[in-house]
Every structure is written in C-alpha cells, then in structure tokens.
CSV table of C-alpha atoms in Angstrom, one decimal:
chain,number,residue,atom,x,y,z
A,21,UNK,CA,-38.1,20.9,9.8
A,22,UNK,CA,-40.1,17.6,10.1
A,23,UNK,CA,-39.3,16.7,6.6
A,24,UNK,CA,-35.6,17.3,7.2
A,25,UNK,CA,-35.6,15.0,10.2
A,26,UNK,CA,-37.5,12.3,8.2
A,27,UNK,CA,-35.0,12.5,5.4
A,28,UNK,CA,-32.1,12.0,7.9
A,29,UNK,CA,-33.9,9.0,9.5
A,30,UNK,CA,-34.4,7.4,6.1
A,31,UNK,CA,-30.8,7.9,5.2
A,32,UNK,CA,-29.6,6.4,8.5
A,33,UNK,CA,-31.7,3.2,8.3
A,34,UNK,CA,-29.6,1.6,5.5
A,35,UNK,CA,-26.4,2.5,7.3
A,36,UNK,CA,-27.6,0.7,10.4
A,37,UNK,CA,-28.6,-2.3,8.3
A,38,UNK,CA,-25.1,-2.4,6.8
A,39,UNK,CA,-23.5,-2.2,10.2
A,40,UNK,CA,-25.7,-5.1,11.5
A,41,UNK,CA,-24.8,-7.1,8.4
A,42,UNK,CA,-21.1,-6.3,8.9
A,43,UNK,CA,-21.3,-7.4,12.5
A,44,UNK,CA,-23.0,-10.7,11.5
A,45,UNK,CA,-20.4,-11.5,8.9
A,46,UNK,CA,-17.6,-10.7,11.3
A,47,UNK,CA,-19.1,-12.9,13.9
A,48,UNK,CA,-19.3,-15.7,11.4
A,49,UNK,CA,-15.6,-15.2,10.5
A,50,UNK,CA,-14.6,-15.3,14.2
A,51,UNK,CA,-16.8,-18.3,14.9
A,52,UNK,CA,-15.2,-20.2,11.9
A,53,UNK,CA,-11.7,-19.2,13.2
A,54,UNK,CA,-12.5,-20.4,16.7
A,55,UNK,CA,-13.8,-23.7,15.5
A,56,UNK,CA,-10.9,-24.2,13.1
A,57,UNK,CA,-8.4,-23.2,15.9
A,58,UNK,CA,-9.6,-26.0,18.2
A,59,UNK,CA,-9.7,-28.5,15.4
A,60,UNK,CA,-6.1,-27.5,14.4
A,61,UNK,CA,-5.0,-27.6,18.0
A,62,UNK,CA,-6.0,-31.2,18.2
A,63,UNK,CA,-3.8,-31.9,15.2
A,64,UNK,CA,-1.1,-29.4,16.2
A,65,UNK,CA,1.6,-32.1,16.5
A,66,UNK,CA,0.9,-33.4,13.0
A,67,UNK,CA,0.8,-30.0,11.5
A,68,UNK,CA,4.1,-28.9,13.2
A,69,UNK,CA,5.6,-32.2,12.1
A,70,UNK,CA,4.7,-31.3,8.5
A,71,UNK,CA,6.3,-27.9,9.0
A,72,UNK,CA,9.5,-29.4,10.5
A,73,UNK,CA,10.0,-31.9,7.6
A,74,UNK,CA,12.2,-29.5,5.5
A,75,UNK,CA,14.5,-29.1,8.4
A,76,UNK,CA,14.6,-32.8,9.1
A,77,UNK,CA,15.6,-33.5,5.6
A,78,UNK,CA,18.3,-30.9,5.7
A,79,UNK,CA,20.0,-32.6,8.6
A,80,UNK,CA,22.0,-35.8,8.0
A,81,UNK,CA,19.9,-38.9,8.5
A,82,UNK,CA,19.3,-39.6,12.2
A,83,UNK,CA,20.8,-36.2,13.3
A,84,UNK,CA,19.4,-32.9,14.3
A,85,UNK,CA,16.9,-31.9,16.9
A,86,UNK,CA,14.7,-29.0,18.0
A,87,UNK,CA,15.0,-27.6,21.5
A,88,UNK,CA,12.9,-25.2,23.7
A,89,UNK,CA,14.5,-23.2,26.4
A,90,UNK,CA,11.4,-22.3,28.4
A,91,UNK,CA,9.1,-24.8,30.1
A,92,UNK,CA,6.0,-23.4,28.4
A,93,UNK,CA,7.8,-22.9,25.0
A,94,UNK,CA,6.5,-26.1,23.4
A,95,UNK,CA,2.9,-25.4,24.5
A,96,UNK,CA,2.8,-21.9,23.0
A,97,UNK,CA,4.4,-23.3,19.8
A,98,UNK,CA,1.4,-25.6,19.4
A,99,UNK,CA,-1.0,-22.7,20.0
A,100,UNK,CA,0.8,-20.6,17.4
A,101,UNK,CA,0.7,-23.6,14.9
A,102,UNK,CA,-3.0,-24.1,15.5
A,103,UNK,CA,-3.7,-20.3,15.1
A,104,UNK,CA,-1.6,-20.1,11.9
A,105,UNK,CA,-3.2,-23.2,10.4
A,106,UNK,CA,-6.7,-22.1,11.4
A,107,UNK,CA,-6.2,-18.8,9.6
A,108,UNK,CA,-5.1,-20.6,6.4
A,109,UNK,CA,-8.1,-23.0,6.6
A,110,UNK,CA,-10.6,-20.2,7.3
A,111,UNK,CA,-9.3,-17.8,4.6
A,112,UNK,CA,-11.8,-19.1,2.0
A,113,UNK,CA,-14.6,-18.5,4.5
A,114,UNK,CA,-13.3,-15.0,5.4
A,115,UNK,CA,-13.0,-14.1,1.7
A,116,UNK,CA,-16.5,-15.5,1.0
A,117,UNK,CA,-18.0,-13.4,3.8
A,118,UNK,CA,-16.1,-10.3,2.6
A,119,UNK,CA,-17.4,-10.9,-1.0
A,120,UNK,CA,-21.0,-11.5,0.3
A,121,UNK,CA,-20.8,-8.1,2.1
A,122,UNK,CA,-19.4,-6.1,-0.8
A,123,UNK,CA,-21.1,-7.8,-3.7
A,124,UNK,CA,-24.6,-6.3,-3.2
A,125,UNK,CA,-23.1,-2.8,-3.7
A,126,UNK,CA,-21.5,-3.6,-7.0
A,127,UNK,CA,-23.0,-3.6,-10.5
A,128,UNK,CA,-23.1,-6.8,-12.5
A,129,UNK,CA,-20.2,-5.6,-14.6
A,130,UNK,CA,-18.1,-4.8,-11.6
A,131,UNK,CA,-18.9,-8.2,-10.1
A,132,UNK,CA,-17.8,-9.9,-13.3
A,133,UNK,CA,-14.6,-7.9,-13.3
A,134,UNK,CA,-13.7,-8.5,-9.6
A,135,UNK,CA,-14.6,-12.2,-9.3
A,136,UNK,CA,-11.5,-13.5,-11.2
A,137,UNK,CA,-9.2,-11.6,-8.8
A,138,UNK,CA,-11.1,-13.1,-5.9
A,139,UNK,CA,-10.6,-16.6,-7.3
A,140,UNK,CA,-6.9,-16.0,-8.2
A,141,UNK,CA,-6.0,-14.8,-4.7
A,142,UNK,CA,-6.0,-18.2,-2.9
A,143,UNK,CA,-4.4,-19.9,-6.0
A,144,UNK,CA,-1.5,-17.5,-6.1
A,145,UNK,CA,-1.0,-17.5,-2.3
A,146,UNK,CA,-0.9,-21.3,-2.3
A,147,UNK,CA,1.6,-21.3,-5.2
A,148,UNK,CA,3.9,-18.9,-3.3
A,149,UNK,CA,3.6,-20.9,0.0
A,150,UNK,CA,4.3,-24.1,-1.9
A,151,UNK,CA,7.4,-22.6,-3.5
A,152,UNK,CA,8.6,-21.6,-0.1
A,153,UNK,CA,7.9,-25.0,1.5
A,154,UNK,CA,9.1,-27.3,-1.2
A,155,UNK,CA,12.0,-25.4,-2.7
A,156,UNK,CA,13.2,-22.3,-0.8
A,157,UNK,CA,13.1,-23.7,2.7
A,158,UNK,CA,15.0,-26.9,2.0
A,159,UNK,CA,17.6,-25.0,0.0
A,160,UNK,CA,18.0,-22.3,2.7
A,161,UNK,CA,18.2,-24.9,5.5
A,162,UNK,CA,20.9,-26.8,3.7
A,163,UNK,CA,22.8,-23.6,3.3
A,164,UNK,CA,22.4,-22.6,7.0
A,165,UNK,CA,23.4,-26.1,8.2
A,166,UNK,CA,26.5,-25.9,6.1
A,167,UNK,CA,28.2,-23.8,8.7
A,168,UNK,CA,28.3,-26.7,11.2
A,169,UNK,CA,31.8,-28.0,11.9
A,170,UNK,CA,34.9,-27.3,13.8
A,171,UNK,CA,35.9,-23.8,14.8
A,172,UNK,CA,39.1,-23.3,16.8
A,173,UNK,CA,39.1,-26.9,18.0
A,174,UNK,CA,35.4,-26.7,19.2
A,175,UNK,CA,32.4,-28.2,17.5
A,176,UNK,CA,29.8,-25.7,16.2
A,177,UNK,CA,26.4,-27.4,16.1
A,178,UNK,CA,23.1,-26.1,15.0
A,179,UNK,CA,20.4,-26.4,17.8
A,180,UNK,CA,17.3,-24.7,16.4
A,181,UNK,CA,14.9,-23.4,19.0
A,182,UNK,CA,11.3,-24.5,18.4
A,183,UNK,CA,9.7,-21.1,18.6
A,184,UNK,CA,12.3,-19.4,16.5
A,185,UNK,CA,12.0,-22.1,13.9
A,186,UNK,CA,8.2,-21.8,13.7
A,187,UNK,CA,8.6,-18.0,13.3
A,188,UNK,CA,11.1,-18.5,10.5
A,189,UNK,CA,8.7,-21.0,8.7
A,190,UNK,CA,5.8,-18.6,9.1
A,191,UNK,CA,7.9,-15.8,7.7
A,192,UNK,CA,8.8,-17.8,4.7
A,193,UNK,CA,5.3,-19.0,4.0
A,194,UNK,CA,3.6,-15.6,4.5
A,195,UNK,CA,6.3,-13.7,2.7
A,196,UNK,CA,6.1,-15.8,-0.4
A,197,UNK,CA,2.3,-16.3,-0.3
A,198,UNK,CA,1.6,-12.5,0.0
A,199,UNK,CA,4.3,-11.5,-2.5
A,200,UNK,CA,2.7,-13.8,-5.1
A,201,UNK,CA,-0.4,-11.6,-5.0
A,202,UNK,CA,1.5,-8.9,-6.8
A,203,UNK,CA,-0.2,-9.6,-10.2
A,204,UNK,CA,-3.6,-9.3,-8.5
A,205,UNK,CA,-2.7,-5.9,-7.0
A,206,UNK,CA,-1.4,-4.6,-10.2
A,207,UNK,CA,-4.3,-5.8,-12.3
A,208,UNK,CA,-6.8,-4.4,-9.8
A,209,UNK,CA,-5.0,-1.0,-9.9
A,210,UNK,CA,-5.1,-1.2,-13.7
A,211,UNK,CA,-8.7,-2.1,-13.9
A,212,UNK,CA,-9.6,0.8,-11.5
A,213,UNK,CA,-7.7,3.2,-13.8
A,214,UNK,CA,-5.1,4.2,-11.2
A,215,UNK,CA,-2.1,2.9,-13.2
A,216,UNK,CA,-1.7,2.0,-16.8
A,217,UNK,CA,0.5,-0.5,-18.5
A,218,UNK,CA,2.6,2.3,-19.9
A,219,UNK,CA,3.1,3.7,-16.4
A,220,UNK,CA,4.3,0.3,-15.2
A,221,UNK,CA,6.6,-0.1,-18.1
A,222,UNK,CA,8.2,3.3,-17.5
A,223,UNK,CA,8.6,2.4,-13.8
A,224,UNK,CA,10.1,-1.0,-14.5
A,225,UNK,CA,13.6,-0.2,-13.3
A,226,UNK,CA,12.2,1.2,-10.0
A,227,UNK,CA,9.9,-1.8,-9.6
A,228,UNK,CA,12.8,-4.2,-10.0
A,229,UNK,CA,14.8,-2.2,-7.3
A,230,UNK,CA,11.7,-2.3,-5.1
A,231,UNK,CA,11.3,-6.1,-5.6
A,232,UNK,CA,14.9,-6.6,-4.6
A,233,UNK,CA,14.5,-4.5,-1.5
A,234,UNK,CA,11.3,-6.3,-0.5
A,235,UNK,CA,13.0,-9.7,-1.0
A,236,UNK,CA,15.9,-8.6,1.2
A,237,UNK,CA,13.5,-7.4,4.0
A,238,UNK,CA,11.0,-10.3,4.2
A,239,UNK,CA,13.4,-13.2,3.7
A,240,UNK,CA,16.3,-14.3,5.9
A,241,UNK,CA,19.6,-12.5,5.3
A,242,UNK,CA,21.0,-15.0,2.7
A,243,UNK,CA,21.3,-14.3,-1.0
A,244,UNK,CA,19.7,-17.6,-2.1
A,245,UNK,CA,16.4,-16.9,-0.4
A,246,UNK,CA,16.3,-13.4,-1.7
A,247,UNK,CA,16.9,-14.5,-5.3
A,248,UNK,CA,14.3,-17.2,-5.0
A,249,UNK,CA,11.7,-14.6,-4.1
A,250,UNK,CA,13.0,-11.7,-6.3
A,251,UNK,CA,13.1,-13.7,-9.5
A,252,UNK,CA,9.5,-15.1,-9.3
A,253,UNK,CA,8.2,-11.6,-8.3
A,254,UNK,CA,9.9,-10.1,-11.4
A,255,UNK,CA,8.3,-12.9,-13.6
A,256,UNK,CA,4.9,-12.2,-12.0
A,257,UNK,CA,5.3,-8.5,-12.7
A,258,UNK,CA,6.1,-9.2,-16.3
A,259,UNK,CA,3.1,-11.6,-16.5
A,260,UNK,CA,0.9,-8.9,-15.2
A,261,UNK,CA,2.1,-6.6,-18.0
A,262,UNK,CA,1.4,-9.3,-20.5
A,263,UNK,CA,-2.1,-9.7,-19.2
A,264,UNK,CA,-2.7,-6.0,-19.4
A,265,UNK,CA,-1.4,-6.0,-23.0
A,266,UNK,CA,-4.0,-8.6,-24.0
A,267,UNK,CA,-6.7,-6.7,-22.1
A,268,UNK,CA,-5.8,-3.4,-23.8
A,269,UNK,CA,-5.7,-5.2,-27.2
A,270,UNK,CA,-9.2,-6.6,-26.7
A,271,UNK,CA,-10.5,-3.2,-25.6
A,272,UNK,CA,-8.8,-1.6,-28.6
A,273,UNK,CA,-10.3,-4.2,-31.0
A,274,UNK,CA,-13.8,-3.5,-29.5
A,275,UNK,CA,-13.3,0.3,-30.0
A,276,UNK,CA,-11.8,-0.2,-33.5
A,277,UNK,CA,-8.4,1.4,-32.6
A,278,UNK,CA,-4.8,0.2,-32.6
A,279,UNK,CA,-2.4,-0.1,-29.7
A,280,UNK,CA,0.6,2.2,-29.8
A,281,UNK,CA,3.7,0.7,-28.4
A,282,UNK,CA,5.5,2.5,-25.6
A,283,UNK,CA,8.9,4.1,-26.5
A,284,UNK,CA,11.5,1.4,-26.3
A,285,UNK,CA,9.0,-1.4,-26.1
A,286,UNK,CA,7.8,-3.9,-28.7
A,287,UNK,CA,4.4,-5.4,-28.5
A,288,UNK,CA,4.1,-9.2,-27.9
C-alpha cells in the first residue's frame, strides 16, 4: 500500500511541474500583451490612421469622413485598436512561449518536422493580412462607395461609423490572415497521418465548395471580396497538394518505391 502511494506521488510531481511551467508561460504572455497594449494605446491614433487609409483613398480627394454616434465611441475604438495591434505584436512571443512549453516533450525528429510550420505561420498570416489591406479593402471600399448619388431627388451619402469601420477592417484582416494558414493545417494533418494527398485529391470538389462557403461567410456580402479570398485559398490548397507530392516523392525515393498517380490525376 505504501509503495502504491509512493508511485502515485512520483507520477503527480511531473504533472505539477508542467502546470507550474504552463502558468509561468501564460503569465509571460499576459504580461507581454499588457505592455504591448499600453504601448499601442499611446500610438492608437497613428495605428487607426493607418487602418483608415484605404477608406480615405477610396473617397474623392478632400471628401469623406468617419462619425461616431455615442460620446464614448471614439474612446472605445482606440482601446480596440490598441488591443488588436497588441495581439498582432505579441503573436511571436505567444508562439515562442507555446513552442518552449511543447518542445521538451517532442523528439528531435518531431521538432525538426514541426519547426517549419511554426515559422511559416506568421509569414502566411502576414501575407493574407497584406492582401486584405493593400488589395481587397481598397477594391471593396471603392465598390461600396459607388452606391453614393441621387435617389428619388435625395442625396445618398456614405457616413461610415468609426466602430463599425474598425470591425469591418478587423474582419478583413483576421479572415484573410487566418484563411492563409490553410496549407499549414493541411500539411500538419498530412504529416500526422490523418489525411493523405490522395484523400485531399478525391475531396477536391468538396473542398472547393467549402472554400466558397467560407469566403461567403467571413467576408462582406459582395462578390468581389469573396472571389479575392476564394481564389487565393484554392491556390494555397493546390500548393499544399504540390508540397505533399514532393514530400511523398522524397519518401518513396528513400524507400526505393515509385509513386502511383491517383485515378484521374497526373503527377507533376
């Protein structure tokens, strides 16, 4: 009975150490987020000015304005801007703390396999957010402002509300940034053996339908924005399949076998 209790105590000690380490790393992430928040709050006007620039350029020169309908609306917009910017700034720190917590439990081979995905995540997210900011948002805003004019003898003018505009910009950036992580997700699932390249090829038509549905949900209800998200997602899906093909080819070469093309498919 004594030995049994001793075994339980020994098995619980590492778990307690892991929980203490997890708490420490979470506290570091929260501390970094708080520090970044106050730093970004100081520059909230400049950051929001950067986010407003696509809308400013969509209006004719010297025209257009943002309004807020509640007295505290502008203040909370600055808080949201600071929190949003702080999360983006702290993402590398959060990812590093997550990696430092998980890495000791991985074998060297697993670390080597997982590290490229960790490095690719911020790159792909930045690429998606940049596409949204520099191409999709200006195009969408020009389209939306094209409805200004006369209706029944009355002038119809766009008066964007500050909070609503910030929510729209955050929706664009997060939707495109997260969606561009599709190759990372697919390659991780493939590396874990959950899905194969052949499975994804057979499911291509369903994936294309799913991409179209996702693009329709996460973007504003205009065809232009939906196509600007759906087409890059489809290209990223195909690029993931190409990477899987090269990986399978290398493994087949190491094993001394040949790849067999899927029915209806030709190998690159």
